[in-house]
Amino acid sequence: MKYNSIRLGLIFATVIPVVIFLIAFLVKFYDLGYSYVLSNPEYVKVIPRMFSLCVYPNLLIFYLFLRRNRMLSVRGTLIGTMIMAVIVLLLYILL
């Protein structure tokens, strides 16, 4: 089947949350600047929370692949979501 690969699901599940996070970060902290946000402790704690919310669009990707019966892409989406969950957990622990 066309567009049915683990690699495609993995790419969608990892790239889309990062792009959404960058857009949300730019919208929320546009006036403060990137270096100020990362150097200020009260703003650093917001980053893992924002990133964990940006993983939710993976549900939409998952269901789109599932409805179209692209099981390998569904598998890749699940793997990518698990990778993002580990990244979010590490951000919570380290920050």
Tab-separated table of C-alpha atoms in Angstrom:
chain	number	residue	atom	x	y	z
A	1	MET	CA	0.000	0.000	0.000
A	2	LYS	CA	1.078	3.570	-0.633
A	3	TYR	CA	2.210	5.598	2.392
A	4	ASN	CA	2.299	2.577	4.663
A	5	SER	CA	5.637	2.367	6.433
A	6	ILE	CA	6.949	2.530	9.949
A	7	ARG	CA	9.358	5.267	8.888
A	8	LEU	CA	6.520	7.531	7.706
A	9	GLY	CA	4.608	7.138	10.982
A	10	LEU	CA	7.779	7.736	12.960
A	11	ILE	CA	8.580	10.899	11.027
A	12	PHE	CA	5.060	12.279	11.450
A	13	ALA	CA	4.971	11.413	15.160
A	14	THR	CA	8.271	13.138	15.915
A	15	VAL	CA	8.342	16.101	13.541
A	16	ILE	CA	4.795	17.420	13.983
A	17	PRO	CA	4.981	17.851	17.802
A	18	VAL	CA	8.349	19.607	17.484
A	19	VAL	CA	6.963	22.005	14.856
A	20	ILE	CA	3.874	22.687	16.981
A	21	PHE	CA	6.100	23.288	20.009
A	22	LEU	CA	8.248	25.771	18.101
A	23	ILE	CA	5.174	27.646	16.872
A	24	ALA	CA	3.625	27.693	20.368
A	25	PHE	CA	6.942	28.786	21.882
A	26	LEU	CA	7.270	31.648	19.402
A	27	VAL	CA	3.687	32.759	19.978
A	28	LYS	CA	3.844	32.600	23.775
A	29	PHE	CA	7.351	33.986	24.324
A	30	TYR	CA	7.719	36.189	21.244
A	31	ASP	CA	8.424	39.379	23.195
A	32	LEU	CA	10.802	37.822	25.742
A	33	GLY	CA	13.367	36.143	23.515
A	34	TYR	CA	14.738	32.632	23.480
A	35	SER	CA	17.815	33.230	25.652
A	36	TYR	CA	15.830	35.051	28.349
A	37	VAL	CA	13.277	32.247	28.604
A	38	LEU	CA	15.959	29.566	28.916
A	39	SER	CA	17.918	31.534	31.517
A	40	ASN	CA	14.914	32.347	33.709
A	41	PRO	CA	13.989	29.437	36.046
A	42	GLU	CA	10.265	30.205	36.187
A	43	TYR	CA	9.969	29.971	32.395
A	44	VAL	CA	12.130	26.861	32.099
A	45	LYS	CA	9.544	24.865	34.066
A	46	VAL	CA	6.909	25.726	31.451
A	47	ILE	CA	8.836	24.076	28.604
A	48	PRO	CA	8.133	20.402	29.513
A	49	ARG	CA	4.452	21.191	30.052
A	50	MET	CA	4.191	22.902	26.680
A	51	PHE	CA	6.031	20.073	24.956
A	52	SER	CA	3.818	17.404	26.514
A	53	LEU	CA	0.718	19.194	25.200
A	54	CYS	CA	2.235	19.319	21.720
A	55	VAL	CA	2.257	15.515	21.539
A	56	TYR	CA	-1.564	15.364	21.470
A	57	PRO	CA	-1.805	15.857	17.681
A	58	ASN	CA	-0.250	12.392	17.406
A	59	LEU	CA	-3.692	11.054	18.330
A	60	LEU	CA	-5.110	12.597	15.175
A	61	ILE	CA	-2.277	11.137	13.089
A	62	PHE	CA	-2.790	7.754	14.743
A	63	TYR	CA	-6.515	7.692	13.997
A	64	LEU	CA	-6.044	8.906	10.426
A	65	PHE	CA	-3.623	6.080	9.700
A	66	LEU	CA	-5.846	3.615	11.547
A	67	ARG	CA	-8.977	4.588	9.600
A	68	ARG	CA	-7.098	4.219	6.322
A	69	ASN	CA	-5.840	0.772	7.413
A	70	ARG	CA	-2.155	1.685	7.238
A	71	MET	CA	-0.990	-0.536	10.073
A	72	LEU	CA	2.741	-0.061	9.565
A	73	SER	CA	2.305	3.716	9.774
A	74	VAL	CA	0.196	3.239	12.907
A	75	ARG	CA	3.040	1.234	14.402
A	76	GLY	CA	5.521	3.989	13.533
A	77	THR	CA	3.241	6.593	15.090
A	78	LEU	CA	3.089	4.597	18.313
A	79	ILE	CA	6.868	4.235	18.382
A	80	GLY	CA	7.307	7.966	17.745
A	81	THR	CA	4.824	8.820	20.491
A	82	MET	CA	6.723	6.604	22.917
A	83	ILE	CA	9.962	8.377	21.980
A	84	MET	CA	8.293	11.726	22.619
A	85	ALA	CA	6.996	10.467	25.977
A	86	VAL	CA	10.542	9.544	26.998
A	87	ILE	CA	11.760	12.993	25.912
A	88	VAL	CA	9.022	14.679	27.956
A	89	LEU	CA	9.884	12.529	30.987
A	90	LEU	CA	13.564	13.462	30.648
A	91	LEU	CA	12.647	17.142	30.382
A	92	TYR	CA	10.583	16.895	33.573
A	93	ILE	CA	13.451	15.189	35.389
A	94	LEU	CA	16.258	17.423	34.100
A	95	LEU	CA	14.454	20.761	34.244
